[in-house]
Amino acid sequence: MFDKDTYKETFSSLHASAETLEEVMKMTHENKKIFSTKKLRALPVCAVVIALLTCTAFAVYYATTVLTYFNGDTTLIEPDIQAVNEVQKQGEYLLNVDSTLSDAHNTVIGLTIEALTDDAVTVLTNEKFRPTDILRFDPENSDGVISVTYTAVPAKEGSTKRSFSVHLAGVGSPNTLRLYLDGSPDEEAIALTLDKQIESLSVVAVPTSEISDYFIRSCELNATGLTLEVTFEAPVKADKIVEFYFRMADGSLKTLSQLCGKATNMNFRNTALVTGVQENTYLYTATFRTLIDPLQISGILMNGMEYSFIDPDYIVPAEVPSTMRPFLTPFVEVNDVFYFFAYDVCDHIGASIEKDGEQYTIRYLDKTFSFTPENRAATLNGELHDLDYPATYENNDLILSGELFALLGLKNSMYYPENGPVRAPENWLVTP
């Protein structure tokens, strides 16, 4: 957990309109003992304080492979990296693990694989090679089914080594994670002790919601991801709509996609059989490849209530504008291409559509999208995009291909409220 007192102090100082750089520096000096005796988790995620600290001995840079999983500035998470130097040789490969990064539900591992023979070089340098082709991961405990994604570091031409950052969803800290090169005996496995954890902002819901279909029990949020624990009335066998929103420090309200700056999906897995929590309880998770700053977020809206990350006693009824809420819109299939009705979607999200001659322009939040039906060339905020499928008409209604959802920052999925995807759906499920 973040140090709440320091979090409140930092939060208020950073967002007070009269706060000056000199006052922030003074605050940093006065809290020197806290920085020295306690690994302060809240301040490293603040861009302003980071800018100050990078000129001091407090700034730490980790040149570790684990960081390659994330995009852009990774300063927020560098103090939370666990440095490792573990090596295993088996057969034609040599494995070196140099770093790990964990929260309560996820772990990223930075590693390098070296090929020791010509045949192994051919395998390792193949563009279709995946770390899981020759590696096994065995955690002491997990949230359930483990999913693995990775990022490959570009290798130098002629190199016999390749580096990867591997993300294991469902494997968090504290934990012991064992890595094996294929063929290695159990006793020679690399045993990683995951005892360092990214601190998260969190809230636990009070069961006063009028929503009966589901209940969000808790939320954990840090720079790298979000986890919601959600309980349903019955086992989830079809698509479900779970609503939550973020209250920003400036008072505005954002959806998950708006917080991340792009369409963002969530994954879910059943936790009951593994963790012993309430039946029909699932973890909804999202990983942020581009880090967010938790100090820009003051609270979360869920179950019809607003909770504060700063003040645990702040729980008030909440209302959300209709233009931010998930909605269903007709699913249109033309010549094996999936479309949606432009005017219907724009009406739901509060976007405008302007027509000038043959050209249309959609304006939505900070996005301006211009296109002409039957023409693949389009622009988004002045940048040219070559569409896979141009806009067209269906019975004189303007329709856009499904690829346009992501360009507008909308999360979409084919909606199957019952029995799963056994046929073409009637609707898209769209989440702003």
Tab-separated table of C-alpha atoms in Angstrom, residues 271-279:
chain	number	residue	atom	x	y	z
A	271	THR	CA	-10.272	-17.231	-9.154
A	272	ALA	CA	-12.560	-19.353	-6.971
A	273	LEU	CA	-10.888	-22.733	-7.528
A	274	VAL	CA	-7.423	-21.337	-6.885
A	275	THR	CA	-7.790	-18.705	-4.184
A	276	GLY	CA	-10.841	-20.032	-2.368
A	277	VAL	CA	-12.674	-16.708	-2.630
A	278	GLN	CA	-16.398	-16.417	-3.145
A	279	GLU	CA	-17.890	-18.550	-5.901
